[in-house]
Short mmCIF file of C-alpha atoms in Angstrom, two decimals:
data_model
loop_
_atom_site.label_atom_id
_atom_site.label_comp_id
_atom_site.label_asym_id
_atom_site.label_seq_id
_atom_site.Cartn_x
_atom_site.Cartn_y
_atom_site.Cartn_z
CA MET A 1 -40.77 -69.17 53.14
CA HIS A 2 -42.30 -65.76 53.38
CA PRO A 3 -45.49 -65.58 51.26
CA TRP A 4 -45.15 -63.78 47.91
CA GLY A 5 -47.03 -60.57 47.36
CA LYS A 6 -46.51 -56.82 47.25
CA TRP A 7 -45.91 -56.04 50.88
CA GLY A 8 -43.84 -52.84 50.57
CA LYS A 9 -41.32 -53.82 53.23
CA HIS A 10 -37.57 -54.26 53.24
CA PHE A 11 -36.25 -57.49 51.75
CA VAL A 12 -34.38 -58.35 54.93
CA GLU A 13 -37.65 -58.64 56.86
CA TYR A 14 -38.86 -61.28 54.38
CA GLY A 15 -35.55 -63.12 54.62
CA VAL A 16 -35.59 -63.26 58.39
CA HIS A 17 -39.14 -64.59 58.33
CA ALA A 18 -38.19 -67.37 55.86
CA SER A 19 -34.97 -68.19 57.79
CA ARG A 20 -36.80 -68.60 61.09
CA ALA A 21 -39.37 -70.78 59.36
CA ALA A 22 -36.62 -73.01 57.92
CA LEU A 23 -34.90 -73.29 61.31
CA ALA A 24 -38.17 -74.19 62.98
CA ASP A 25 -39.03 -76.72 60.27
CA ALA A 26 -35.64 -78.45 60.65
CA GLY A 27 -35.64 -78.21 64.47
CA VAL A 28 -32.13 -76.73 64.40
CA ALA A 29 -31.00 -73.99 66.80
CA TRP A 30 -29.67 -70.76 65.26
CA GLN A 31 -26.45 -71.23 67.29
CA ASP A 32 -25.74 -74.46 65.41
CA VAL A 33 -25.64 -72.69 61.99
CA ASP A 34 -22.01 -72.30 60.97
CA LEU A 35 -22.52 -70.85 57.47
CA ILE A 36 -25.02 -68.30 56.07
CA VAL A 37 -25.17 -67.85 52.30
CA GLY A 38 -27.23 -64.91 51.08
CA GLY A 39 -28.76 -64.54 47.65
CA GLU A 40 -27.69 -61.27 46.12
CA THR A 41 -29.80 -58.70 44.30
CA VAL A 42 -28.12 -55.79 42.47
CA ARG A 43 -31.24 -54.06 41.18
CA ASN A 44 -33.47 -51.25 42.28
CA GLY A 45 -30.73 -49.22 43.94
CA TYR A 46 -30.59 -50.82 47.36
CA GLY A 47 -27.85 -52.61 49.20
CA GLY A 48 -28.39 -56.30 48.60
CA TYR A 49 -24.71 -56.60 47.95
CA VAL A 50 -24.03 -57.55 51.56
CA ALA A 51 -26.78 -60.19 51.61
CA GLY A 52 -24.97 -62.90 53.56
CA ALA A 53 -23.83 -60.65 56.37
CA THR A 54 -27.08 -58.68 56.24
CA PHE A 55 -29.13 -61.79 57.09
CA ALA A 56 -26.59 -62.94 59.66
CA GLN A 57 -26.83 -59.63 61.49
CA ALA A 58 -30.60 -59.49 61.29
CA LEU A 59 -30.90 -62.95 62.76
CA GLY A 60 -28.31 -62.11 65.47
CA TRP A 61 -24.55 -62.46 65.07
CA ASN A 62 -23.54 -66.00 66.03
CA GLY A 63 -19.98 -66.13 64.64
CA ALA A 64 -20.89 -68.10 61.51
CA LYS A 65 -19.05 -67.72 58.25
CA VAL A 66 -20.91 -65.91 55.48
CA ALA A 67 -20.93 -65.91 51.70
CA THR A 68 -22.98 -64.06 49.06
CA SER A 69 -23.98 -65.36 45.61
CA TYR A 70 -25.36 -63.66 42.53
CA ALA A 71 -26.55 -65.43 39.39
CA ALA A 72 -29.60 -63.39 38.37
CA CYS A 73 -32.67 -65.70 38.43
CA ALA A 74 -30.45 -68.65 39.32
CA THR A 75 -29.08 -66.89 42.41
CA GLY A 76 -30.82 -69.12 44.98
CA ALA A 77 -29.49 -72.33 43.42
CA GLN A 78 -25.97 -70.93 43.16
CA ALA A 79 -26.11 -69.92 46.82
CA LEU A 80 -27.31 -73.48 47.64
CA ASP A 81 -24.43 -74.89 45.58
CA THR A 82 -21.96 -72.80 47.59
CA ALA A 83 -23.34 -74.16 50.86
CA ARG A 84 -23.38 -77.72 49.61
CA ALA A 85 -19.81 -77.54 48.30
CA ARG A 86 -18.55 -76.38 51.67
CA ILE A 87 -20.42 -79.12 53.44
CA LEU A 88 -19.12 -81.80 51.07
CA ALA A 89 -15.61 -80.40 51.61
CA GLY A 90 -15.95 -80.82 55.34
CA LEU A 91 -15.82 -77.06 55.94
CA SER A 92 -19.34 -76.76 57.29
CA GLU A 93 -21.99 -78.89 58.97
CA VAL A 94 -25.06 -76.66 59.06
CA ALA A 95 -25.77 -73.99 56.44
CA LEU A 96 -28.62 -71.58 56.08
CA VAL A 97 -29.25 -70.35 52.52
CA VAL A 98 -31.50 -67.32 52.10
CA GLY A 99 -32.91 -65.34 49.18
CA ALA A 100 -35.27 -62.39 49.44
CA ASP A 101 -36.44 -59.56 47.28
CA THR A 102 -38.60 -56.43 47.13
CA THR A 103 -39.48 -55.55 43.55
CA PRO A 104 -40.88 -52.42 41.90
CA LYS A 105 -44.24 -52.38 40.19
CA GLY A 106 -44.12 -53.23 36.53
CA PHE A 107 -41.26 -54.35 34.35
CA LEU A 108 -37.84 -55.04 35.83
CA ALA A 109 -35.51 -52.38 34.50
CA PRO A 110 -31.79 -51.51 34.89
CA ASN A 111 -30.51 -48.93 37.33
CA ALA A 112 -30.10 -45.34 36.16
CA GLY A 113 -27.06 -44.13 34.22
CA GLU A 114 -25.48 -44.79 30.86
CA ARG A 115 -23.47 -48.04 30.51
CA TRP A 116 -22.65 -48.64 26.84
CA ASP A 117 -20.73 -51.85 27.64
CA ASP A 118 -23.66 -53.38 29.53
CA PRO A 119 -25.88 -55.56 27.33
CA ASP A 120 -28.72 -55.44 29.85
CA TRP A 121 -28.74 -51.63 29.64
CA LEU A 122 -28.27 -51.62 25.84
CA ARG A 123 -31.32 -53.75 25.12
CA PHE A 124 -33.52 -51.16 26.86
CA ARG A 125 -31.75 -48.14 25.36
CA LEU A 126 -31.42 -49.37 21.78
CA LEU A 127 -34.50 -51.59 21.34
CA GLY A 128 -36.80 -50.95 24.31
CA MET A 129 -36.65 -54.70 24.92
CA THR A 130 -38.38 -55.46 28.22
CA ASN A 131 -38.35 -59.04 29.48
CA PRO A 132 -41.79 -59.88 27.94
CA ALA A 133 -40.47 -58.95 24.49
CA TYR A 134 -37.96 -61.76 24.80
CA PHE A 135 -40.62 -64.10 26.14
CA ALA A 136 -42.67 -63.33 23.06
CA LEU A 137 -39.76 -64.23 20.77
CA TYR A 138 -39.52 -67.64 22.50
CA ALA A 139 -43.26 -68.12 22.21
CA ARG A 140 -43.28 -67.27 18.49
CA ARG A 141 -40.41 -69.68 17.97
CA ARG A 142 -42.49 -72.47 19.52
CA MET A 143 -45.39 -71.67 17.36
CA ASP A 144 -43.27 -71.68 14.21
CA LEU A 145 -41.31 -74.88 15.06
CA TYR A 146 -43.91 -77.04 16.78
CA GLY A 147 -47.30 -75.63 15.96
CA ALA A 148 -48.04 -74.34 19.47
CA THR A 149 -51.09 -72.07 19.75
CA GLN A 150 -52.17 -69.26 22.03
CA GLU A 151 -54.74 -71.68 23.41
CA ASP A 152 -51.89 -74.03 24.43
CA PHE A 153 -50.15 -71.20 26.24
CA ALA A 154 -53.41 -70.34 27.96
CA ARG A 155 -53.83 -73.94 29.11
CA VAL A 156 -50.50 -73.69 30.96
CA LYS A 157 -51.81 -70.75 32.93
CA VAL A 158 -55.11 -72.53 33.67
CA LYS A 159 -53.18 -75.58 34.98
CA ASN A 160 -50.82 -73.59 37.16
CA ALA A 161 -53.59 -71.39 38.56
CA LYS A 162 -55.41 -74.53 39.65
CA HIS A 163 -52.25 -75.93 41.21
CA GLY A 164 -51.64 -72.76 43.21
CA LEU A 165 -55.08 -72.56 44.78
CA ALA A 166 -54.01 -74.54 47.84
CA ASN A 167 -50.53 -73.01 48.18
CA PRO A 168 -50.48 -70.65 51.18
CA ASN A 169 -47.29 -68.99 49.93
CA ALA A 170 -48.64 -68.12 46.45
CA ARG A 171 -49.59 -64.54 45.66
CA TYR A 172 -52.31 -65.35 43.10
CA ARG A 173 -54.80 -67.99 44.25
CA LYS A 174 -57.64 -67.79 41.78
CA GLU A 175 -58.77 -70.17 39.04
CA VAL A 176 -58.83 -68.85 35.49
CA GLY A 177 -60.15 -70.25 32.23
CA VAL A 178 -58.65 -70.30 28.76
CA GLU A 179 -60.94 -67.51 27.69
CA ASP A 180 -59.83 -65.34 30.65
CA VAL A 181 -56.23 -65.64 29.41
CA LEU A 182 -57.05 -65.03 25.75
CA THR A 183 -59.16 -61.95 26.53
CA SER A 184 -56.54 -60.40 28.83
CA ALA A 185 -54.52 -57.59 27.31
CA ILE A 186 -51.81 -58.36 24.78
CA VAL A 187 -48.44 -57.46 26.33
CA SER A 188 -46.10 -58.70 23.62
CA ASP A 189 -47.71 -60.65 20.81
CA PRO A 190 -48.51 -63.55 21.04
CA LEU A 191 -48.45 -63.35 24.86
CA HIS A 192 -51.32 -61.90 26.91
CA LEU A 193 -51.11 -60.37 30.42
CA LEU A 194 -52.07 -63.67 32.05
CA ASP A 195 -49.34 -65.50 30.13
CA ILE A 196 -46.58 -63.49 31.84
CA CYS A 197 -45.51 -63.64 35.50
CA ALA A 198 -45.60 -60.57 37.72
CA THR A 199 -42.83 -59.13 39.89
CA SER A 200 -43.28 -59.86 43.57
CA ASP A 201 -41.87 -59.47 47.05
CA GLY A 202 -40.98 -62.74 48.79
CA ALA A 203 -38.34 -64.89 50.40
CA ALA A 204 -37.28 -68.49 50.71
CA ALA A 205 -34.71 -70.23 52.87
CA VAL A 206 -33.23 -73.71 52.98
CA LEU A 207 -31.43 -75.30 55.96
CA LEU A 208 -28.80 -77.69 54.60
CA THR A 209 -26.77 -80.07 56.72
CA SER A 210 -24.19 -82.80 56.28
CA VAL A 211 -25.52 -86.34 56.13
CA GLU A 212 -23.64 -87.12 59.37
CA TYR A 213 -25.24 -84.18 61.23
CA ALA A 214 -28.72 -85.11 59.95
CA GLU A 215 -28.32 -88.74 60.98
CA LYS A 216 -26.94 -87.82 64.38
CA HIS A 217 -29.82 -85.47 65.13
CA GLY A 218 -32.61 -87.34 63.24
CA LEU A 219 -33.21 -84.52 60.78
CA GLY A 220 -34.19 -84.04 57.16
CA GLY A 221 -37.15 -86.27 56.58
CA GLY A 222 -35.02 -88.42 54.22
CA VAL A 223 -34.68 -85.74 51.50
CA ARG A 224 -31.27 -85.30 49.91
CA ILE A 225 -29.73 -83.13 47.21
CA ASN A 226 -28.41 -85.39 44.50
CA ALA A 227 -27.16 -82.71 42.14
CA ILE A 228 -26.86 -79.00 41.50
CA SER A 229 -26.08 -77.83 37.98
CA THR A 230 -24.90 -74.28 37.31
CA VAL A 231 -23.27 -74.79 33.88
CA THR A 232 -22.67 -71.99 31.43
CA PRO A 233 -23.48 -71.96 27.69
CA THR A 234 -21.30 -73.55 25.05
CA PHE A 235 -20.28 -71.45 22.05
CA PRO A 236 -21.95 -70.88 19.67
CA GLN A 237 -25.40 -70.09 21.11
CA THR A 238 -27.96 -70.50 18.34
CA VAL A 239 -31.02 -69.62 20.42
CA ILE A 240 -31.14 -65.99 21.54
CA ASP A 241 -30.76 -65.41 25.23
CA MET A 242 -31.93 -62.38 27.20
CA PRO A 243 -30.36 -59.74 27.26
CA LEU A 244 -28.34 -60.41 24.10
CA LEU A 245 -29.26 -58.79 20.78
CA SER A 246 -28.26 -61.64 18.47
CA THR A 247 -27.23 -65.29 18.32
CA ASP A 248 -23.67 -66.50 17.64
CA ALA A 249 -22.40 -67.30 14.17
CA THR A 250 -21.92 -70.97 13.23
CA ASN A 251 -19.70 -70.64 10.15
CA ALA A 252 -16.44 -71.40 12.07
CA VAL A 253 -17.70 -73.66 14.91
CA GLY A 254 -20.50 -76.17 14.56
CA VAL A 255 -23.77 -76.12 16.54
CA PRO A 256 -23.29 -77.64 20.04
CA GLU A 257 -24.83 -81.01 20.85
CA ARG A 258 -27.19 -79.31 23.31
CA THR A 259 -28.68 -75.83 23.77
CA PHE A 260 -27.84 -73.98 26.93
CA LYS A 261 -31.09 -74.91 28.65
CA GLU A 262 -30.75 -78.54 27.61
CA SER A 263 -27.23 -78.66 29.06
CA ILE A 264 -28.45 -77.34 32.43
CA GLY A 265 -30.66 -80.35 33.04
CA ALA A 266 -28.33 -82.83 31.39
CA ALA A 267 -25.50 -81.91 33.80
CA ALA A 268 -27.80 -82.37 36.76
CA TYR A 269 -28.94 -85.84 35.55
CA GLU A 270 -25.33 -86.86 34.96
CA GLU A 271 -24.16 -85.78 38.44
CA ALA A 272 -27.13 -87.42 40.15
CA GLY A 273 -26.97 -90.65 38.12
CA ILE A 274 -30.70 -90.29 37.59
CA ASP A 275 -32.65 -90.78 34.39
CA PRO A 276 -35.35 -88.28 33.31
CA ALA A 277 -37.83 -91.22 33.39
CA ASP A 278 -37.26 -91.43 37.16
CA VAL A 279 -38.49 -87.88 37.83
CA SER A 280 -41.77 -87.60 39.72
CA LEU A 281 -42.31 -83.85 39.33
CA ALA A 282 -40.65 -80.70 38.03
CA GLU A 283 -40.59 -77.11 39.20
CA VAL A 284 -39.55 -74.93 36.25
CA TYR A 285 -39.08 -71.21 35.70
CA ASP A 286 -42.30 -70.24 33.89
CA LEU A 287 -41.56 -66.56 33.29
CA SER A 288 -44.14 -67.06 30.57
CA THR A 289 -46.54 -69.88 29.78
CA ALA A 290 -44.66 -70.71 26.59
CA LEU A 291 -41.36 -71.06 28.45
CA GLU A 292 -42.83 -73.79 30.64
CA LEU A 293 -43.37 -75.86 27.52
CA ASP A 294 -39.76 -75.27 26.46
CA TRP A 295 -38.49 -76.40 29.87
CA ILE A 296 -40.44 -79.67 29.75
CA GLU A 297 -38.48 -80.59 26.63
CA ASP A 298 -35.17 -79.11 27.86
CA LEU A 299 -35.35 -81.41 30.90
CA GLN A 300 -36.00 -84.42 28.59
CA LEU A 301 -39.40 -85.07 30.16
CA CYS A 302 -40.65 -85.57 26.57
CA LYS A 303 -39.26 -85.32 23.08
CA ARG A 304 -38.90 -82.06 21.20
CA GLY A 305 -42.23 -80.70 20.01
CA GLU A 306 -44.29 -82.97 22.28
CA ALA A 307 -44.86 -80.67 25.29
CA GLU A 308 -48.15 -79.43 23.96
CA ALA A 309 -49.43 -83.00 23.57
CA LEU A 310 -48.49 -83.72 27.23
CA LEU A 311 -50.26 -80.61 28.36
CA ARG A 312 -53.42 -81.34 26.36
CA ALA A 313 -53.52 -84.93 27.69
CA GLY A 314 -53.30 -83.70 31.32
CA ASP A 315 -49.94 -85.35 31.85
CA THR A 316 -48.37 -82.21 33.37
CA THR A 317 -51.21 -81.73 35.82
CA ILE A 318 -51.18 -83.10 39.37
CA GLY A 319 -52.34 -86.67 38.96
CA GLY A 320 -50.78 -86.90 35.50
CA ARG A 321 -47.64 -88.69 34.38
CA ILE A 322 -45.21 -85.84 35.17
CA PRO A 323 -46.74 -82.93 37.10
CA VAL A 324 -45.01 -79.62 36.30
CA ASN A 325 -45.15 -76.70 38.72
CA PRO A 326 -47.41 -78.23 41.31
CA SER A 327 -46.61 -75.19 43.45
CA GLY A 328 -48.41 -72.97 40.84
CA GLY A 329 -45.04 -71.73 39.53
CA LEU A 330 -44.33 -68.11 38.77
CA ALA A 331 -47.84 -67.85 37.34
CA CYS A 332 -49.07 -67.88 40.95
CA PHE A 333 -46.01 -66.48 42.71
CA GLY A 334 -44.50 -63.81 40.48
CA GLU A 335 -40.76 -63.21 40.30
CA ALA A 336 -38.66 -62.46 43.39
CA VAL A 337 -35.27 -63.01 41.78
CA PRO A 338 -32.86 -64.13 44.55
CA ALA A 339 -35.57 -66.25 46.21
CA GLN A 340 -37.25 -68.13 43.35
CA ALA A 341 -34.72 -70.98 42.82
CA LEU A 342 -34.83 -71.64 46.56
CA ALA A 343 -38.64 -71.59 46.52
CA GLN A 344 -38.51 -74.34 43.89
CA VAL A 345 -36.31 -76.44 46.22
CA CYS A 346 -38.68 -75.83 49.08
CA GLU A 347 -41.62 -77.05 47.02
CA VAL A 348 -39.84 -80.17 45.85
CA THR A 349 -38.81 -80.94 49.45
CA TRP A 350 -42.41 -80.62 50.68
CA GLN A 351 -43.61 -82.82 47.82
CA LEU A 352 -41.05 -85.52 48.58
CA ARG A 353 -42.00 -85.43 52.29
CA GLY A 354 -45.71 -85.67 51.45
CA GLN A 355 -46.37 -82.27 53.05
CA ALA A 356 -47.75 -80.35 50.03
CA THR A 357 -51.34 -80.27 51.32
CA GLY A 358 -53.91 -79.76 48.60
CA ARG A 359 -51.38 -80.08 45.76
CA GLN A 360 -49.56 -83.27 46.69
CA VAL A 361 -47.99 -85.39 43.93
CA GLU A 362 -48.69 -88.86 45.29
CA GLY A 363 -45.69 -91.19 45.64
CA ALA A 364 -43.18 -88.52 44.69
CA ARG A 365 -39.59 -89.85 44.98
CA VAL A 366 -37.49 -87.60 42.70
CA GLY A 367 -37.93 -83.95 41.88
CA ILE A 368 -36.06 -81.56 39.57
CA THR A 369 -35.95 -77.78 39.36
CA ALA A 370 -34.80 -75.57 36.51
CA ASN A 371 -34.36 -71.90 35.79
CA GLN A 372 -32.27 -69.49 33.80
CA GLY A 373 -30.81 -66.08 34.59
CA LEU A 374 -29.20 -63.33 32.65
CA PHE A 375 -25.55 -63.38 31.48
CA GLY A 376 -25.18 -67.16 31.06
CA HIS A 377 -26.51 -68.15 34.45
CA GLY A 378 -28.82 -71.14 34.92
CA SER A 379 -29.49 -73.88 37.40
CA SER A 380 -31.09 -77.25 38.00
CA VAL A 381 -31.38 -79.05 41.36
CA ILE A 382 -32.29 -82.71 41.75
CA LEU A 383 -33.61 -83.96 45.08
CA SER A 384 -34.74 -87.43 46.11
CA ARG A 385 -36.14 -89.31 49.00
#
């Protein structure tokens, strides 16, 4: 990985740094890589649209095949899925998957120009709906349905800040208390400034090989990908998703068995043949503190409405029953869109290897990741040792 921060450099520089770190970690020569998959970014007016070839050129042309993936916040996992599919099909042996980003200060916003058929543009133009406004809707929903409080949301930040203290790749490495969160500025009621993740520069890379290649060369540390889920929603959606302006009607078609976010994790469990009770840790997309609580339930790590009880009991802290975001999560990293899903995979890999110094989940055997992007994108990756 390249550490998260606000470095003011080109995203390719971060990606090259992360790629070289991944190659060195695996002990694989650049010449052995036969596929490079780049995580796309289509924001901020710069050319991330050639991400796969961009990273290949920056690392030095070696004749490898390239691919580029875009899935908003799930970009990194979709890129990983592309590499894994080609390896399982026998079309590749060694794949390098890279995601990197340079973000502006402040809210993420669409590119300039009028696009009346683009819902991501319309939500800004018609309603002024920045991302935190949606986060606040989700938080208010939790409060109304399950009795969550602002103090509960603050406790999520306190936990993640403590987890991130020993993470050398985290941008924010400072303990905070509940009162610090509650006295920080309100951004979108009921969420305070410290409830919401920042936007950051950063990069992550994963070196993925076939089982045969790993066994032949003694690589991998015993960590395998058991499943990658990139499912889409099922109509009708009854929970509003960013950047949409409404939910779907249910008068003609009944409510689906699972919400979109529930289906993301369920598909991963089904593919892996793993039960939620087998999970040792989870890395989830905590764009806000309240969303972490939603993800705990979406991944079936507890029943609906019980996430706050787990949090208050210390069960989601390192040393608890099911540690969530031992990396520190987005609370400590901030959001670097094409890189974040890969960063989650990196953290789970280090945890399973026993290499997460200062934040290690002891005896970790199975880890799951989860995040959601715009336009029906989402992902979950299950890894085991």
